[in-house]
Coordinates of N, CA and C in Angstrom, one line a residue:
M1 N 109.2 90.5 100.8 CA 108.8 91.7 100.0 C 107.3 91.9 100.1
T2 N 106.9 93.1 99.8 CA 105.5 93.4 100.0 C 104.9 93.7 98.7
V3 N 103.7 93.1 98.5 CA 102.9 93.3 97.3 C 101.7 94.0 97.7
I4 N 101.4 95.2 97.2 CA 100.3 96.0 97.6 C 99.4 96.2 96.4
V5 N 98.1 95.9 96.6 CA 97.1 96.1 95.6 C 96.1 97.1 96.2
L6 N 96.1 98.3 95.7 CA 95.2 99.3 96.3 C 94.1 99.7 95.4
G7 N 92.9 99.6 95.9 CA 91.8 100.2 95.2 C 91.3 101.2 96.2
S8 N 90.7 102.3 95.7 CA 90.3 103.3 96.6 C 89.3 102.9 97.7
E9 N 88.7 101.7 97.5 CA 87.7 101.2 98.5 C 88.4 100.3 99.5
S10 N 89.7 100.0 99.4 CA 90.3 99.1 100.4 C 90.7 99.8 101.7
A11 N 90.5 99.1 102.8 CA 90.9 99.7 104.1 C 92.4 99.9 104.2
L12 N 93.2 99.1 103.6 CA 94.6 99.3 103.6 C 95.0 100.6 102.8
F13 N 94.3 100.8 101.7 CA 94.5 102.0 101.0 C 94.3 103.2 101.8
H14 N 93.2 103.3 102.5 CA 92.9 104.4 103.4 C 93.9 104.5 104.5
R15 N 94.3 103.4 105.1 CA 95.3 103.4 106.2 C 96.6 104.0 105.7
L16 N 97.1 103.5 104.5 CA 98.4 103.9 104.0 C 98.3 105.4 103.5
M17 N 97.2 105.8 103.0 CA 97.1 107.2 102.5 C 96.7 108.2 103.5
S18 N 96.4 107.8 104.8 CA 96.0 108.7 105.8 C 97.2 109.7 106.1
P19 N 96.9 111.0 106.4 CA 98.0 111.9 106.6 C 98.9 111.5 107.8
S20 N 98.4 110.8 108.7 CA 99.2 110.4 109.9 C 100.2 109.3 109.5
L21 N 100.0 108.7 108.4 CA 101.0 107.7 107.9 C 101.6 108.1 106.6
S22 N 102.6 109.0 106.6 CA 103.2 109.4 105.4 C 104.2 108.3 104.9
H23 N 104.5 107.4 105.8 CA 105.4 106.3 105.4 C 104.7 105.0 105.9
P24 N 104.9 103.9 105.2 CA 104.3 102.6 105.6 C 104.8 102.3 107.0
S25 N 104.0 101.5 107.7 CA 104.4 101.1 109.0 C 105.5 100.1 108.9
A26 N 106.2 99.9 110.0 CA 107.4 99.0 110.0 C 107.0 97.6 109.5
S27 N 105.8 97.1 109.9 CA 105.4 95.8 109.5 C 105.1 95.7 108.0
V28 N 104.7 96.8 107.4 CA 104.5 96.8 105.9 C 105.8 97.0 105.2
S29 N 106.6 98.0 105.7 CA 107.8 98.3 105.0 C 108.9 97.3 105.1
S30 N 108.8 96.4 106.1 CA 109.9 95.4 106.2 C 109.6 94.2 105.3
R31 N 108.5 94.2 104.6 CA 108.2 93.1 103.7 C 108.2 93.8 102.3
P32 N 108.6 93.0 101.3 CA 108.5 93.5 99.9 C 107.1 93.9 99.5
L33 N 107.0 94.9 98.7 CA 105.7 95.4 98.3 C 105.4 95.3 96.8
A34 N 104.3 94.7 96.5 CA 103.9 94.7 95.1 C 102.6 95.5 94.9
L35 N 102.6 96.3 93.9 CA 101.4 97.1 93.6 C 100.8 96.5 92.3
L36 N 99.6 96.1 92.4 CA 98.8 95.5 91.3 C 97.9 96.6 90.7
V37 N 98.1 96.9 89.4 CA 97.3 97.9 88.8 C 96.4 97.3 87.8
E38 N 95.1 97.2 88.1 CA 94.1 96.5 87.2 C 92.8 97.2 87.4
D39 N 92.1 97.5 86.3 CA 90.9 98.2 86.4 C 89.6 97.4 86.6
H40 N 89.7 96.1 86.4 CA 88.5 95.2 86.6 C 88.5 94.8 88.1
D41 N 87.6 95.3 88.8 CA 87.5 95.1 90.3 C 87.6 93.6 90.7
G42 N 86.7 92.8 90.1 CA 86.6 91.4 90.5 C 87.9 90.6 90.2
Y43 N 88.5 90.9 89.0 CA 89.7 90.2 88.6 C 90.8 90.7 89.5
R44 N 90.9 92.0 89.8 CA 91.9 92.5 90.7 C 91.9 91.8 92.0
R45 N 90.7 91.6 92.6 CA 90.6 91.0 93.9 C 91.1 89.5 93.8
I46 N 90.8 88.8 92.7 CA 91.2 87.4 92.6 C 92.7 87.4 92.5
V47 N 93.3 88.3 91.7 CA 94.8 88.3 91.5 C 95.4 88.6 92.9
R48 N 94.9 89.6 93.6 CA 95.5 89.9 94.9 C 95.5 88.7 95.8
Q49 N 94.3 88.1 95.9 CA 94.2 86.9 96.8 C 95.1 85.8 96.4
A50 N 95.3 85.6 95.1 CA 96.2 84.5 94.7 C 97.6 84.9 95.0
L51 N 98.0 86.1 94.8 CA 99.4 86.6 95.1 C 99.6 86.5 96.6
E52 N 98.7 86.8 97.4 CA 98.8 86.7 98.9 C 99.0 85.3 99.3
C53 N 98.4 84.4 98.6 CA 98.5 82.9 98.9 C 99.9 82.4 98.4
F54 N 100.2 82.7 97.2 CA 101.5 82.3 96.6 C 102.7 83.0 97.2
L55 N 102.6 84.2 97.7 CA 103.7 85.0 98.1 C 103.4 85.6 99.5
P56 N 103.3 84.7 100.5 CA 102.9 85.1 101.9 C 103.9 86.1 102.5
E57 N 105.1 86.2 102.0 CA 106.1 87.1 102.6 C 106.0 88.5 102.0
W58 N 105.1 88.7 101.1 CA 104.9 89.9 100.4 C 103.7 90.7 100.9
T59 N 103.7 92.0 100.8 CA 102.5 92.8 100.9 C 102.0 93.1 99.5
V60 N 100.7 92.9 99.3 CA 100.1 93.2 98.0 C 99.1 94.3 98.1
C61 N 99.3 95.3 97.3 CA 98.3 96.4 97.3 C 97.7 96.6 95.9
E62 N 96.6 97.3 95.8 CA 95.9 97.4 94.5 C 95.7 98.9 94.1
A63 N 95.7 99.1 92.8 CA 95.2 100.4 92.3 C 94.4 100.1 91.1
D64 N 93.4 100.9 90.8 CA 92.5 100.7 89.7 C 92.8 101.4 88.5
G65 N 93.9 102.2 88.5 CA 94.2 103.0 87.3 C 95.5 103.7 87.5
V66 N 96.0 104.5 86.5 CA 97.2 105.2 86.6 C 97.2 106.2 87.7
R67 N 96.1 107.0 87.8 CA 96.1 108.0 88.8 C 96.2 107.5 90.2
S68 N 95.5 106.4 90.6 CA 95.6 105.8 91.9 C 97.0 105.2 92.1
A69 N 97.5 104.6 91.1 CA 98.9 104.0 91.2 C 99.9 105.1 91.4
V70 N 99.8 106.2 90.8 CA 100.8 107.3 91.0 C 100.7 107.8 92.4
E71 N 99.5 107.9 92.9 CA 99.3 108.3 94.3 C 100.0 107.4 95.3
M72 N 99.7 106.1 95.1 CA 100.3 105.0 95.9 C 101.8 105.1 95.8
L73 N 102.4 105.1 94.6 CA 103.8 105.1 94.4 C 104.5 106.3 95.0
G74 N 103.8 107.4 94.9 CA 104.3 108.7 95.5 C 104.4 108.6 97.0
Q75 N 103.4 107.9 97.6 CA 103.4 107.8 99.1 C 104.3 106.7 99.6
T76 N 104.3 105.5 99.0 CA 105.0 104.3 99.6 C 106.0 103.7 98.7
G77 N 105.9 104.0 97.4 CA 106.8 103.2 96.5 C 106.3 101.8 96.4
A78 N 107.1 101.0 95.7 CA 106.8 99.6 95.5 C 108.1 98.9 95.0
D79 N 108.2 97.6 95.4 CA 109.3 96.8 94.9 C 109.0 96.3 93.5
V80 N 107.8 95.9 93.3 CA 107.3 95.4 92.0 C 106.0 96.1 91.7
L81 N 105.9 96.5 90.4 CA 104.6 97.0 89.9 C 104.1 96.0 88.9
V82 N 102.9 95.5 89.1 CA 102.3 94.5 88.2 C 101.1 95.3 87.6
C83 N 101.2 95.5 86.2 CA 100.3 96.5 85.6 C 99.7 95.9 84.3
D84 N 98.4 96.1 84.2 CA 97.7 95.8 83.0 C 98.1 96.8 81.9
L85 N 98.1 96.4 80.7 CA 98.6 97.3 79.6 C 97.7 98.5 79.4
M86 N 96.4 98.3 79.3 CA 95.4 99.3 79.1 C 94.5 99.6 80.3
L87 N 94.5 100.8 80.7 CA 93.7 101.2 81.9 C 92.8 102.4 81.5
P88 N 91.7 102.6 82.3 CA 90.8 103.7 81.9 C 91.4 105.1 81.8
D89 N 92.4 105.4 82.5 CA 93.0 106.7 82.5 C 94.5 106.7 82.0
G90 N 94.8 105.7 81.2 CA 96.1 105.7 80.6 C 96.6 104.3 80.3
T91 N 97.9 104.1 80.2 CA 98.5 102.8 79.9 C 99.6 102.5 80.8
A92 N 100.1 101.3 80.8 CA 101.2 100.9 81.6 C 102.4 101.7 81.2
A93 N 102.6 102.0 79.9 CA 103.7 102.9 79.5 C 103.6 104.3 80.1
D94 N 102.4 104.8 80.3 CA 102.3 106.1 81.0 C 102.8 106.0 82.4
L95 N 102.5 104.9 83.0 CA 102.9 104.7 84.4 C 104.4 104.5 84.5
V96 N 104.9 103.7 83.7 CA 106.4 103.4 83.6 C 107.2 104.7 83.4
D97 N 106.6 105.5 82.5 CA 107.3 106.8 82.2 C 107.4 107.7 83.4
Q98 N 106.5 107.5 84.4 CA 106.5 108.4 85.6 C 107.3 107.9 86.8
L99 N 107.9 106.7 86.7 CA 108.6 106.1 87.8 C 109.7 106.9 88.3
S100 N 110.5 107.5 87.4 CA 111.7 108.3 87.8 C 111.2 109.5 88.6
A101 N 110.2 110.2 88.1 CA 109.7 111.4 88.7 C 109.2 111.1 90.1
L102 N 108.7 109.9 90.3 CA 108.1 109.4 91.6 C 109.2 108.9 92.5
K103 N 110.5 108.9 92.1 CA 111.6 108.4 92.8 C 111.5 106.9 93.0
C104 N 111.0 106.2 92.0 CA 110.8 104.8 92.0 C 111.7 104.1 91.0
D105 N 112.9 104.6 91.0 CA 113.9 104.0 90.0 C 114.2 102.6 90.2
Q106 N 114.0 102.0 91.4 CA 114.3 100.6 91.7 C 113.1 99.7 91.5
T107 N 112.0 100.3 91.3 CA 110.7 99.5 91.1 C 110.8 98.7 89.8
Q108 N 110.6 97.4 89.9 CA 110.6 96.5 88.8 C 109.2 96.4 88.3
V109 N 109.0 96.3 87.0 CA 107.7 96.3 86.4 C 107.4 95.0 85.6
I110 N 106.2 94.4 85.9 CA 105.8 93.3 85.1 C 104.4 93.7 84.5
V111 N 104.4 93.6 83.2 CA 103.1 93.9 82.5 C 102.3 92.6 82.4
F112 N 101.1 92.6 82.9 CA 100.3 91.4 83.0 C 99.0 91.8 82.2
S113 N 98.9 91.2 81.0 CA 97.8 91.7 80.1 C 97.4 90.6 79.2
N114 N 96.2 90.8 78.6 CA 95.7 89.9 77.5 C 96.0 90.5 76.1
H115 N 96.7 91.6 76.0 CA 96.9 92.2 74.7 C 98.0 91.4 74.0
S116 N 98.1 91.6 72.7 CA 99.0 90.9 71.8 C 100.4 91.2 72.2
A117 N 101.3 90.2 71.8 CA 102.7 90.4 72.0 C 103.2 91.7 71.3
E118 N 102.6 92.0 70.1 CA 103.0 93.2 69.4 C 102.6 94.5 70.2
A119 N 101.5 94.5 70.9 CA 101.1 95.6 71.7 C 102.0 95.8 72.9
L120 N 102.6 94.7 73.4 CA 103.4 94.7 74.6 C 104.9 95.0 74.2
E121 N 105.2 94.8 73.0 CA 106.6 95.0 72.5 C 107.3 96.3 72.9
P122 N 106.7 97.4 72.7 CA 107.4 98.7 73.1 C 107.8 98.8 74.5
L123 N 107.1 98.2 75.4 CA 107.4 98.2 76.8 C 108.6 97.3 77.2
R124 N 108.8 96.3 76.4 CA 109.9 95.3 76.7 C 111.3 95.9 76.7
N125 N 111.4 97.0 76.0 CA 112.7 97.7 75.9 C 113.0 98.7 77.1
H126 N 112.0 98.9 77.9 CA 112.2 99.9 79.0 C 113.1 99.2 80.1
Q127 N 114.0 99.9 80.6 CA 114.9 99.4 81.6 C 114.3 98.8 82.8
Q128 N 113.2 99.3 83.3 CA 112.6 98.8 84.5 C 111.5 97.6 84.3
V129 N 111.2 97.4 83.0 CA 110.3 96.3 82.7 C 111.0 95.0 82.7
R130 N 110.7 94.1 83.6 CA 111.4 92.8 83.7 C 110.7 91.7 82.9
G131 N 109.5 92.0 82.5 CA 108.8 91.0 81.7 C 107.4 91.4 81.4
C132 N 106.8 90.7 80.4 CA 105.4 90.8 80.0 C 104.9 89.4 80.1
L133 N 103.7 89.3 80.7 CA 103.1 88.0 80.9 C 101.7 88.0 80.5
M134 N 101.3 87.1 79.6 CA 99.9 87.0 79.2 C 99.1 86.5 80.4
K135 N 97.9 87.1 80.7 CA 97.1 86.7 81.8 C 96.7 85.2 81.7
E136 N 96.6 84.7 80.5 CA 96.2 83.3 80.3 C 97.3 82.3 80.9
R137 N 98.5 82.8 81.1 CA 99.5 82.0 81.6 C 99.3 81.6 83.1
G138 N 98.5 82.4 83.8 CA 98.1 82.1 85.1 C 98.8 82.9 86.2
L139 N 98.1 82.8 87.4 CA 98.6 83.6 88.5 C 99.8 83.0 89.3
K140 N 99.9 81.6 89.2 CA 101.1 81.0 89.8 C 102.3 81.5 89.0
E141 N 102.3 81.5 87.7 CA 103.4 82.0 86.9 C 103.7 83.5 87.2
L142 N 102.7 84.2 87.4 CA 102.9 85.6 87.8 C 103.6 85.7 89.2
A143 N 103.2 84.9 90.1 CA 103.9 84.9 91.4 C 105.3 84.5 91.3
L144 N 105.6 83.5 90.5 CA 107.0 83.1 90.2 C 107.8 84.2 89.6
M145 N 107.2 84.9 88.7 CA 107.9 86.0 88.0 C 108.2 87.1 89.0
I146 N 107.3 87.4 89.9 CA 107.5 88.4 90.9 C 108.7 88.0 91.8
E147 N 108.7 86.7 92.2 CA 109.8 86.3 93.1 C 111.1 86.3 92.4
Q148 N 111.2 86.0 91.1 CA 112.4 86.0 90.3 C 112.9 87.4 89.9
T149 N 112.0 88.4 90.0 CA 112.3 89.7 89.6 C 113.1 90.5 90.6
T150 N 112.9 90.2 91.9 CA 113.5 90.9 93.0 C 114.5 90.1 93.7
P151 N 115.7 90.7 94.0 CA 116.7 89.9 94.8 C 116.2 89.8 96.2
R152 N 116.6 88.7 96.8 CA 116.3 88.5 98.3 C 117.4 89.0 99.1

C-alpha cells in the first residue's frame, strides 16, 4: 500500500500534481497510499520518515491542511488518511465529510491527535473512521494501525 504525505514544498507533491500526471505512476499506484495531514512541518516530516521506515511497502504523502489534502485526494485518492484533528483551515471532520464528494468512499481514516478523547468522540461514529490514536502512543503504533486498517 502507499502512504503519501504531501506538503506543497515536497518534490513528490509537485510531481503528482503536475498536469502531465493526472494519475499516479504505476510504481506509486501499485503500492498502498497513505496521506498524512499535519500542519506542523517538522513533526509531519518525522511522522512521514517513521512511516516510511515501518511501512516500506507503502507510499506516504503529506498535506499541511484540509485544502492541500482535498487537492491530493481529488488527484490520486488514498488508501488511508491519517489526519490531525485540528488544522489551520479546518478539522479532520471537515475532511472526512468531503470524502464521498471526492470519490474516496474506500479511504480509511485514522485520526492522530493530542486532543482529548471527548474531542475525538464525534469522529469515532463516522463509517470511514477506523480509529483515533493519541500522538503520545507513538509512531510504531500508528504504523501498526495503518497495516491493520487495510486488507492485503
